[in-house]
mmCIF file of C-alpha atoms in Angstrom:
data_model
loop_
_atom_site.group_PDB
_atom_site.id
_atom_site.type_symbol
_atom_site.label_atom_id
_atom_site.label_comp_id
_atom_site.label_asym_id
_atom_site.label_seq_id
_atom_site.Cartn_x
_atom_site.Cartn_y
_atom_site.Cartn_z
ATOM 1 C CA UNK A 1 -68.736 46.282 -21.690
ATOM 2 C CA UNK A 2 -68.270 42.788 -22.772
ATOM 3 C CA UNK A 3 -66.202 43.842 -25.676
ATOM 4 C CA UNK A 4 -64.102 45.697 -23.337
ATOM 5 C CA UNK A 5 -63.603 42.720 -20.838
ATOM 6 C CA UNK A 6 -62.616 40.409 -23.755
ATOM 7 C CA UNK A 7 -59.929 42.338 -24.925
ATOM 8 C CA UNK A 8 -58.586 42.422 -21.221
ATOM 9 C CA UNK A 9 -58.532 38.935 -21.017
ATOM 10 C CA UNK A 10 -56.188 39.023 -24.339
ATOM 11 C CA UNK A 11 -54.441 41.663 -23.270
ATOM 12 C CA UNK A 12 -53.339 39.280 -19.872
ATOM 13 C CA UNK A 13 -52.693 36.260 -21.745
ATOM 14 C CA UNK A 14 -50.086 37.900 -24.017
ATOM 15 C CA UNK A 15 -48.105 39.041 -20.984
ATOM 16 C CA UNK A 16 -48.245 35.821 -19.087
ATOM 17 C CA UNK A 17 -46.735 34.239 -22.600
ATOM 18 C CA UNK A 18 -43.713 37.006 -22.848
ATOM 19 C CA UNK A 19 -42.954 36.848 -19.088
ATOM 20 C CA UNK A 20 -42.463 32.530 -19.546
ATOM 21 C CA UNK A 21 -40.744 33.445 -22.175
ATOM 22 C CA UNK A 22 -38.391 35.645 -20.567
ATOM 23 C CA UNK A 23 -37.882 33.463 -17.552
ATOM 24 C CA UNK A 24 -37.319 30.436 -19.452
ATOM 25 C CA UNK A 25 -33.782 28.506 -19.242
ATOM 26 C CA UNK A 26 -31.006 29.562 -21.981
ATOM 27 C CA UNK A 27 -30.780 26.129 -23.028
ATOM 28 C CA UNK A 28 -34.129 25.058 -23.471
ATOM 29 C CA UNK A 29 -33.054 21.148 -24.897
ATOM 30 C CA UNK A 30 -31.339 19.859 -21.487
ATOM 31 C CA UNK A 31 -34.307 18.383 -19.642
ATOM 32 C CA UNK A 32 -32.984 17.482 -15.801
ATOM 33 C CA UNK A 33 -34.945 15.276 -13.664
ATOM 34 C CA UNK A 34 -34.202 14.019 -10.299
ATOM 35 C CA UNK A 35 -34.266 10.416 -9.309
ATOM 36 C CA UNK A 36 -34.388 9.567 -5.858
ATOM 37 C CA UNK A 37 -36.714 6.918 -3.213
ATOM 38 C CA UNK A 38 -38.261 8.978 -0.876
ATOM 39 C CA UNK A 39 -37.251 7.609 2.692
ATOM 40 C CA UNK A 40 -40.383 6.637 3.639
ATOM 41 C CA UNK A 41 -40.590 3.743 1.029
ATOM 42 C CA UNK A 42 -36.970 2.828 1.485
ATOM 43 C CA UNK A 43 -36.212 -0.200 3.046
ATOM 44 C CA UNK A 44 -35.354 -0.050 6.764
ATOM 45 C CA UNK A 45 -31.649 0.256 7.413
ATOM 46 C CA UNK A 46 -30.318 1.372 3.729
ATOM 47 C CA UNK A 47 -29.542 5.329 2.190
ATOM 48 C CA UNK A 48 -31.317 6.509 -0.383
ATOM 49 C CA UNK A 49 -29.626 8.773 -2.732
ATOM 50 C CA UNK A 50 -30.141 11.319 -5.930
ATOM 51 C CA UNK A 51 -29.237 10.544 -9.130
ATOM 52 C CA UNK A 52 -29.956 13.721 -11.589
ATOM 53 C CA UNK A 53 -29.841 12.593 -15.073
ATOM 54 C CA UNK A 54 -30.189 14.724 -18.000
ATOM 55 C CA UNK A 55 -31.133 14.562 -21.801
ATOM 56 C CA UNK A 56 -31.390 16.519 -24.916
ATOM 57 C CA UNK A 57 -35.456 16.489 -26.003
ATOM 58 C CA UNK A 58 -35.147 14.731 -29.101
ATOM 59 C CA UNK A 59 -33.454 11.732 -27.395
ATOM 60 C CA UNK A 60 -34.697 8.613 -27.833
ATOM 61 C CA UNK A 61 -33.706 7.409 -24.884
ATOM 62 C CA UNK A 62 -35.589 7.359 -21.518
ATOM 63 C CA UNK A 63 -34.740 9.072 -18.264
ATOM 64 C CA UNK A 64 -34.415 5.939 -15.019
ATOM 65 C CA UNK A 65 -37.668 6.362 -13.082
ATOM 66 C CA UNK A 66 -37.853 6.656 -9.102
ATOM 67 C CA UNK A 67 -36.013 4.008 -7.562
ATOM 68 C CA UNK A 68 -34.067 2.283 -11.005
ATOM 69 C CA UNK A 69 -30.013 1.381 -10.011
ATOM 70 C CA UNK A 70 -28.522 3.474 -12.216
ATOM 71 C CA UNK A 71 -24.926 1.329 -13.335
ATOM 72 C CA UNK A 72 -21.761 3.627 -13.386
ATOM 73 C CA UNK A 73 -18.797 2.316 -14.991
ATOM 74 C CA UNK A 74 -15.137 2.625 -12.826
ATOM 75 C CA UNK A 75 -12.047 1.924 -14.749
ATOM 76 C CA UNK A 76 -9.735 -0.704 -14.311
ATOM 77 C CA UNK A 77 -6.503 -0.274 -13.825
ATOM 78 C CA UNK A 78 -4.144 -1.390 -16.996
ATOM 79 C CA UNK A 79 -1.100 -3.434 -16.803
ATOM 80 C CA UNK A 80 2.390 -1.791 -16.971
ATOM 81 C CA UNK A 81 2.924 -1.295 -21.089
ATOM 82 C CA UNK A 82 5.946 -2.920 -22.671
ATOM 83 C CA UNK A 83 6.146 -5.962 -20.432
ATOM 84 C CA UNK A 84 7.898 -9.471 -22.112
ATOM 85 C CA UNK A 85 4.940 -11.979 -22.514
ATOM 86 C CA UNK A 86 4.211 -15.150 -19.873
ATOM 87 C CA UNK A 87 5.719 -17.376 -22.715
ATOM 88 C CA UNK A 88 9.042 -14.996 -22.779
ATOM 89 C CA UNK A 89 9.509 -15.096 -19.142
ATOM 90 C CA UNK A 90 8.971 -19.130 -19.157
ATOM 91 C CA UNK A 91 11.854 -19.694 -21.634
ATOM 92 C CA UNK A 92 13.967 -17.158 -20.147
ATOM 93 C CA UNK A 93 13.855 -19.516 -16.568
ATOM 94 C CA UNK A 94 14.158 -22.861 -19.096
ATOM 95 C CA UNK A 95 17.160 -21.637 -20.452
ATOM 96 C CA UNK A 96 18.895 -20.924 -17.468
ATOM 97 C CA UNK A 97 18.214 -24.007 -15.688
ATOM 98 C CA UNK A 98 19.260 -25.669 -19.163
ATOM 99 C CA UNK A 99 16.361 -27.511 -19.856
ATOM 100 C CA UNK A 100 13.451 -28.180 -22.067
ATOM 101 C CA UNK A 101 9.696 -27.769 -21.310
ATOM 102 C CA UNK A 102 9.005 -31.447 -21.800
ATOM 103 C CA UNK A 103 11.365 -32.654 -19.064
ATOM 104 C CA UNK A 104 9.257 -30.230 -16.597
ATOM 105 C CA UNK A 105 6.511 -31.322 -14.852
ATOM 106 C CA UNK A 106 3.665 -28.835 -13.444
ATOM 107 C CA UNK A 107 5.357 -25.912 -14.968
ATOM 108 C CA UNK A 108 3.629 -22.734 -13.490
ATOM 109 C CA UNK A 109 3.665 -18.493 -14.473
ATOM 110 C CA UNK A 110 2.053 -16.212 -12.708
ATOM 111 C CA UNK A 111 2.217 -12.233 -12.803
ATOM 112 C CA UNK A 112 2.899 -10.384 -9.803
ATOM 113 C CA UNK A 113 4.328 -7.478 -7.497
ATOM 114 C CA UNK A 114 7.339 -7.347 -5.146
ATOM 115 C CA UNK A 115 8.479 -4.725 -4.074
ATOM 116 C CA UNK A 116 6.605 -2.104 -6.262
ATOM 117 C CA UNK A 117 8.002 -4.391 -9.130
ATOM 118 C CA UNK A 118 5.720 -6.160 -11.302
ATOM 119 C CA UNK A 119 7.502 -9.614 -12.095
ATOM 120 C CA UNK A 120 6.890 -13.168 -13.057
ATOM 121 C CA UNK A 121 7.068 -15.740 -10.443
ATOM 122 C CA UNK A 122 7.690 -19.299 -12.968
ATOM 123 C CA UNK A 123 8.226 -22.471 -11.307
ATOM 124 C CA UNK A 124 8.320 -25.934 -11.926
ATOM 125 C CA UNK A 125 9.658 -29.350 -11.527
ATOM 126 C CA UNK A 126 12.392 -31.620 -13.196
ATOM 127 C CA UNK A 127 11.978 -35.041 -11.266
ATOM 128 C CA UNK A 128 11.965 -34.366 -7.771
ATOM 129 C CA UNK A 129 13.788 -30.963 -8.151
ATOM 130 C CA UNK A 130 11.917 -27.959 -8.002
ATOM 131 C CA UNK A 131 13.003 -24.752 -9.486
ATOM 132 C CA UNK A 132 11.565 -21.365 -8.586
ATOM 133 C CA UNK A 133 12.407 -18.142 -10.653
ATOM 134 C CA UNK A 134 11.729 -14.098 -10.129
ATOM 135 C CA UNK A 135 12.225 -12.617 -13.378
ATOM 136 C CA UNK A 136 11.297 -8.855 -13.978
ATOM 137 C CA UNK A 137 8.510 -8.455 -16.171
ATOM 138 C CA UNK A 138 9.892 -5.193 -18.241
ATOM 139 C CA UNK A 139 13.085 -5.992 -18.389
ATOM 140 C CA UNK A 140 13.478 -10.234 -18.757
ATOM 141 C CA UNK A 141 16.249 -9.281 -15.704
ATOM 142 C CA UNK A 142 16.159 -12.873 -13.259
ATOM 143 C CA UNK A 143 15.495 -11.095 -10.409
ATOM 144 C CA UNK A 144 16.097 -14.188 -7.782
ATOM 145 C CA UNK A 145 16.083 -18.093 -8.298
ATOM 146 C CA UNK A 146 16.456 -21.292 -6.528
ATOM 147 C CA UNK A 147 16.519 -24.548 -6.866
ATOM 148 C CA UNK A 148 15.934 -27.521 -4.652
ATOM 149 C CA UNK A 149 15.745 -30.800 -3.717
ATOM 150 C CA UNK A 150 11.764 -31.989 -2.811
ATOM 151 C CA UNK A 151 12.207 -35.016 -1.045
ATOM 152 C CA UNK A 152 8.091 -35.192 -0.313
ATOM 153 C CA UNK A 153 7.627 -34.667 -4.188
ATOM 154 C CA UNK A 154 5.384 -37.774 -5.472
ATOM 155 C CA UNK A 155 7.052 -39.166 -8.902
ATOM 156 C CA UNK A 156 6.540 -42.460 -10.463
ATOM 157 C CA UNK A 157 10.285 -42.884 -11.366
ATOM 158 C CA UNK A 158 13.782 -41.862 -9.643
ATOM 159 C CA UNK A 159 15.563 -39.610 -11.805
ATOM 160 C CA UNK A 160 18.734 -40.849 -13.469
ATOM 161 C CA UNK A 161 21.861 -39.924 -11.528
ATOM 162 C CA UNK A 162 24.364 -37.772 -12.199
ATOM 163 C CA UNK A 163 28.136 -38.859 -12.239
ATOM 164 C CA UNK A 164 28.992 -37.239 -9.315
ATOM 165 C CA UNK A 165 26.152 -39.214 -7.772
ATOM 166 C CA UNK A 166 27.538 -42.533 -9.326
ATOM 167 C CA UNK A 167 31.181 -41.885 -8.177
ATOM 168 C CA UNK A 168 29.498 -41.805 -4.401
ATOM 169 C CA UNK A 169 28.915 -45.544 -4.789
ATOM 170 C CA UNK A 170 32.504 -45.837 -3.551
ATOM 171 C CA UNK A 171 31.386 -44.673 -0.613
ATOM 172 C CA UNK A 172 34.376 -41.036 -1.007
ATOM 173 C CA UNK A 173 33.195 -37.980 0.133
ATOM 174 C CA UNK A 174 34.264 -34.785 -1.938
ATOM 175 C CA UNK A 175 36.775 -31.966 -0.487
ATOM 176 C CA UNK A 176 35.869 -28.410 0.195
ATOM 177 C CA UNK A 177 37.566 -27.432 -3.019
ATOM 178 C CA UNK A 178 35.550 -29.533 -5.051
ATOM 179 C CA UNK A 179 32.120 -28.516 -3.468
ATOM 180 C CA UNK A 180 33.452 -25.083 -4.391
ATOM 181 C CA UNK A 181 33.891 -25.875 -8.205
ATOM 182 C CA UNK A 182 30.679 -27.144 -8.299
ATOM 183 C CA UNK A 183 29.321 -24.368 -7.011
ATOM 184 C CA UNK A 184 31.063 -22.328 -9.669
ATOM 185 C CA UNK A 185 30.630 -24.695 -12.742
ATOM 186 C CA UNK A 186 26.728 -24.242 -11.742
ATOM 187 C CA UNK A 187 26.674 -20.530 -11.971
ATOM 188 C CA UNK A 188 29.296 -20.309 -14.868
ATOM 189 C CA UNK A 189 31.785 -17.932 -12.930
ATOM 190 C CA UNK A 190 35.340 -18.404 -12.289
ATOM 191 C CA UNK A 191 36.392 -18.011 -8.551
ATOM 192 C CA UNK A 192 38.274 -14.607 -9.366
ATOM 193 C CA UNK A 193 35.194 -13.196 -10.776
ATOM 194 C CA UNK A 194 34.020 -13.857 -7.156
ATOM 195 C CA UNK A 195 34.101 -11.953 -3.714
ATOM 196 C CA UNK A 196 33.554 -13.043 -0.395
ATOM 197 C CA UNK A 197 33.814 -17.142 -1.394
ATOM 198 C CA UNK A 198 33.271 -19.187 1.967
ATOM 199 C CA UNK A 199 32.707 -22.573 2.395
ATOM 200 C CA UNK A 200 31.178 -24.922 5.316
ATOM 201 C CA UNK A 201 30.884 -27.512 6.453
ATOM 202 C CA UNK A 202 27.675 -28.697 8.275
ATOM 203 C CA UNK A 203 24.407 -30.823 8.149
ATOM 204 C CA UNK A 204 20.747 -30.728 7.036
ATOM 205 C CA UNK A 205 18.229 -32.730 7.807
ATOM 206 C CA UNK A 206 20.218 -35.612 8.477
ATOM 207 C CA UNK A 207 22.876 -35.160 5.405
ATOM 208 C CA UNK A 208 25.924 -33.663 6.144
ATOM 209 C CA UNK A 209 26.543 -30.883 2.989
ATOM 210 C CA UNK A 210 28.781 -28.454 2.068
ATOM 211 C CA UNK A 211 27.474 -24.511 1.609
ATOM 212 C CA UNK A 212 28.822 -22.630 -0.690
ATOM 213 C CA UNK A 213 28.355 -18.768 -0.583
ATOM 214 C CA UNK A 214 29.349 -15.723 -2.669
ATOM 215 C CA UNK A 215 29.232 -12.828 -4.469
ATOM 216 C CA UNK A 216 29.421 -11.556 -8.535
ATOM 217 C CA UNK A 217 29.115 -7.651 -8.182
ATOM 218 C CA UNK A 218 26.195 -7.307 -6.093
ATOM 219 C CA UNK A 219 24.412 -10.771 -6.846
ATOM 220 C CA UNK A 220 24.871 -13.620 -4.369
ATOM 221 C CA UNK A 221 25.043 -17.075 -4.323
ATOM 222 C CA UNK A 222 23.705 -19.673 -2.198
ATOM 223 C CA UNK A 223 24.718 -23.535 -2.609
ATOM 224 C CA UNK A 224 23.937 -26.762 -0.478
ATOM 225 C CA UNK A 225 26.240 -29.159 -1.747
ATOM 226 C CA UNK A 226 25.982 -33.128 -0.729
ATOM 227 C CA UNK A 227 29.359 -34.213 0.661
ATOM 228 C CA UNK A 228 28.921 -37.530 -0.170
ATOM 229 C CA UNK A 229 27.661 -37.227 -3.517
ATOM 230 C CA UNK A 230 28.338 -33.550 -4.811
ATOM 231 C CA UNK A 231 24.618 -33.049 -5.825
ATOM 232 C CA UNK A 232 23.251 -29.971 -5.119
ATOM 233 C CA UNK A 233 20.753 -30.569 -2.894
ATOM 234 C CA UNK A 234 19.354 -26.772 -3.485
ATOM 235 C CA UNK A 235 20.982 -23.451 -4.670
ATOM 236 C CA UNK A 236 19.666 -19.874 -5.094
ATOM 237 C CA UNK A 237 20.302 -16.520 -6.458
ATOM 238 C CA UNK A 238 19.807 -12.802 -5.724
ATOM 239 C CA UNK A 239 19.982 -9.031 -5.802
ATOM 240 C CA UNK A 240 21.925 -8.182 -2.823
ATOM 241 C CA UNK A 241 20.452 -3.983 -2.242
ATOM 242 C CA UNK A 242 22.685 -4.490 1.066
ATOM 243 C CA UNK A 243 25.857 -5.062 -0.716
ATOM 244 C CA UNK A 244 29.296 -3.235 0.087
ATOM 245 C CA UNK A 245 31.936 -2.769 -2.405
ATOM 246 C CA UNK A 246 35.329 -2.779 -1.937
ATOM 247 C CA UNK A 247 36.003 1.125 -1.994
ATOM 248 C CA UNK A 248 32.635 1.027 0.494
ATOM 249 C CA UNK A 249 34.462 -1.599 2.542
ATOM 250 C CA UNK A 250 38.249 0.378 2.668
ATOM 251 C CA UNK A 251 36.635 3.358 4.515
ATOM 252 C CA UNK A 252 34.863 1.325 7.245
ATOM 253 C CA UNK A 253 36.549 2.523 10.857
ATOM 254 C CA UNK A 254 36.771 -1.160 12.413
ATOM 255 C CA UNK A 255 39.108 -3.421 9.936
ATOM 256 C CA UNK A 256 38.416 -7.191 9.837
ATOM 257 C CA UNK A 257 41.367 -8.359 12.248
ATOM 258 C CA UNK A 258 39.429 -5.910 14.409
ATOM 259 C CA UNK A 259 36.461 -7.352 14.140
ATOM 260 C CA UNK A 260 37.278 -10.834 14.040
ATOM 261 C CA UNK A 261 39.430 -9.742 17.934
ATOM 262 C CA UNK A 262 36.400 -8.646 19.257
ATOM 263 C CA UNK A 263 34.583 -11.905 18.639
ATOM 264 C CA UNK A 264 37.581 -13.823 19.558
ATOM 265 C CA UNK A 265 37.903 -11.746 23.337
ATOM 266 C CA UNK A 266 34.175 -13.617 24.086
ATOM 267 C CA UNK A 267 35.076 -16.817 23.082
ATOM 268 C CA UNK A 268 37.957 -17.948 25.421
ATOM 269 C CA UNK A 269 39.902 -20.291 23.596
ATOM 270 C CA UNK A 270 39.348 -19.378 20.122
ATOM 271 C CA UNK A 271 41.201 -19.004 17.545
ATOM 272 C CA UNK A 272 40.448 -15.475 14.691
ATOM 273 C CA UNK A 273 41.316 -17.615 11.726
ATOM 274 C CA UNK A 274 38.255 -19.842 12.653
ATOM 275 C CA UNK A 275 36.113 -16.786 12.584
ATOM 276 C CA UNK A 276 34.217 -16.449 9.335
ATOM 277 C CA UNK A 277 33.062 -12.551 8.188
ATOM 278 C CA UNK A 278 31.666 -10.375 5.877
ATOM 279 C CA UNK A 279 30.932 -6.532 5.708
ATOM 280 C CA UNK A 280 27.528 -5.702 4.591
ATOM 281 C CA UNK A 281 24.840 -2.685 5.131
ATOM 282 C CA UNK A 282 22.181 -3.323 7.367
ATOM 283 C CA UNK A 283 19.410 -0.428 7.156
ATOM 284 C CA UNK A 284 22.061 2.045 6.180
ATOM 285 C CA UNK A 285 24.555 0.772 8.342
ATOM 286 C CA UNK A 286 28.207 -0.822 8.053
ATOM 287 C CA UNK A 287 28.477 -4.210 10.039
ATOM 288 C CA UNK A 288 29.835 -6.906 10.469
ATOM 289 C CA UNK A 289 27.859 -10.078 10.229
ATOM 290 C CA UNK A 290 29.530 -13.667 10.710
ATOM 291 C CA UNK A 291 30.045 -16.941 12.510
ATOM 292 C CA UNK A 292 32.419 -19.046 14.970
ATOM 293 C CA UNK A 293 32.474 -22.332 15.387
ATOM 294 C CA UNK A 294 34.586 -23.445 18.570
ATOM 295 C CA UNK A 295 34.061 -26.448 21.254
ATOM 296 C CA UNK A 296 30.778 -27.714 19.726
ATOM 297 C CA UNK A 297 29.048 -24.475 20.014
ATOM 298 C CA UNK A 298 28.296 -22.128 17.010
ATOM 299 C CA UNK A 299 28.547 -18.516 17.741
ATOM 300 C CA UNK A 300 26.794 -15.815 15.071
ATOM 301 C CA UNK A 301 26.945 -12.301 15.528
ATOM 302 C CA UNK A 302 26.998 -8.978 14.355
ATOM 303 C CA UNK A 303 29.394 -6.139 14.939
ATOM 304 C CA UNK A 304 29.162 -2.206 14.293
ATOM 305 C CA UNK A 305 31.914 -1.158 11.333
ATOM 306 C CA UNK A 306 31.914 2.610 12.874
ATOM 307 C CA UNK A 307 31.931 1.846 16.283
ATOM 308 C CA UNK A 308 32.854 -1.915 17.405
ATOM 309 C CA UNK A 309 30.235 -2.466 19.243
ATOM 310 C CA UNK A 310 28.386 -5.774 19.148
ATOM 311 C CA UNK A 311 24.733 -5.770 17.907
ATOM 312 C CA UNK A 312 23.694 -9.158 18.025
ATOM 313 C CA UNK A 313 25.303 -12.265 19.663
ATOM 314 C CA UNK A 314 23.877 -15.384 19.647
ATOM 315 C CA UNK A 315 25.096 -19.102 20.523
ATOM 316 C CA UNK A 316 23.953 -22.733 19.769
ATOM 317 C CA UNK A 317 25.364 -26.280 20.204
ATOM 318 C CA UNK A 318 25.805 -28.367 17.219
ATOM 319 C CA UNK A 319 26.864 -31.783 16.428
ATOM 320 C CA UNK A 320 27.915 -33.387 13.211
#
């Protein structure tokens, strides 16, 4: 009887080891394990989470045990491929403001977005004048600059002057025409390159200036000449997106004597020729977008090209 229970036993132990075996994961060398802090030993007002973590069985490493931050790596975004260097777009801004990095003073890069464009944004100092430059970063392309005057900036000696400067010791103030060539000179265009030249008269902060405005294909120009001295107190360039060409401009239903009519009917008095316009698209439209100056009052407006109507009016005194 003994005998007999014995090789029962044996008998029962061989199928318990062929039924594990049959029930027994396909890939027997992934060991998973979950991590987690049960809630009741979490801290009050935090979630607790799972982390499952597997390993092959001859690692030598060890799985995290209950409760051990588990690091997880994100990646980083990478900067646009291809881009000119800091040092690139630095020189690119000397050389167009025709000067060396020693006569600079607190000389600044810095890489940035506008618009969905990534772009340098270099600026710096040449005595009291401070120059700021856009310049996209994958193409070298000067996106905008300007330039100007800082009369609050803190230097331990003036700045030589220029000969236009000097010849304002006799006390002469320049002509329209010449506050115009300056302009030019500056950007290294000749007026018939130009469109839409215009020049005014008018004062800032105390100094009356002349400013100088227009257009080389679809870049403007903006110029604050002194009158007195025919420094240029500030100046600036940019991408117009808003820009109409001439073909653009030949198919717009109001005409410019229209236009400048229109302006002239509100203004009792006035004459067109001292009405000063330009066509240009304003969130896909065609207008009209100027200024009168009449009576000590300046007028600016804006004026539908389709239609005729007037979109914006508005009216200020001034004094010189």
């Amino acid at each position: 009887m003994k005998k007999n229970f014995a090789l029962l036993v044996a008998a029962l132990g061989l199928s318990a080891a062929l039924l594990t075996a049959c029930t027994a994961p396909a890939d027997s060398s992934q060991v998973t394990q979950p991590i987690a802090s049960p809630d009741a030993n979490a801290p009050a007002n935090t979630k607790t989470s799972s982390v499952v973590s597997s390993q092959t069985d001859d690692s030598t490493q060890t799985l995290p045990t209950a409760g051990e931050s588990v690091s997880i790596n994100t990646p980083q975004p990478t900067d646009v491929s291809g881009r000119i260097t800091e040092a690139d777009a630095k020189q690119i801004a000397l050389d167009h403001a025709g000067i060396s990095e020693s006569e600079t003073d607190r000389l600044r890069v810095k890489l940035d977005y506008d618009d969905g464009v990534q772009e340098y944004e270099v600026t710096f100092y040449v005595g009291n004048r401070e120059y700021d430059y856009d310049i996209d970063a994958a193409t070298g392309t000067i996106r905008s600059f300007d330039s100007e005057i800082e009369d609050d900036y803190n230097i331990a000696s003036a700045p030589s002057a220029t000969p236009a400067a000097a010849s304002a010791s006799s006390g002469a103030a320049i002509t329209e025409a010449e506050a115009k060539q300056i302009a030019l000179d500056h950007a290294g265009v000749s007026e018939s390159e130009t469109e839409r030249m215009r020049v005014k008269l008018g004062r800032d902060d105390g100094v009356q200036e002349y400013e100088v405005n227009f257009y080389v294909g679809n870049r403007e120009y903006d110029y604050d000449i002194n009158a007195a001295t025919g420094e240029i107190r500030s100046h600036d360039s940019e991408i117009d997106d808003d820009y109409v060409s001439s073909t653009e401009a030949a198919g717009a239903a109001i005409s410019e004597d229209e236009a400048r009519a229109t302006v002239v009917a509100r203004v009792s008095g006035a004459s067109a020729s001292d009405v000063r316009l330009h066509l240009e698209r304003d969130d896909g439209r065609l207008v009209y977008e100027g200024e009168l100056i009449y009576n000590g009052t300046e007028y600016e407006f804006q004026i539908d090209a389709t239609t005729g109507d007037v979109l914006d009016w508005e009216s200020e005194s001034v004094r010189d």
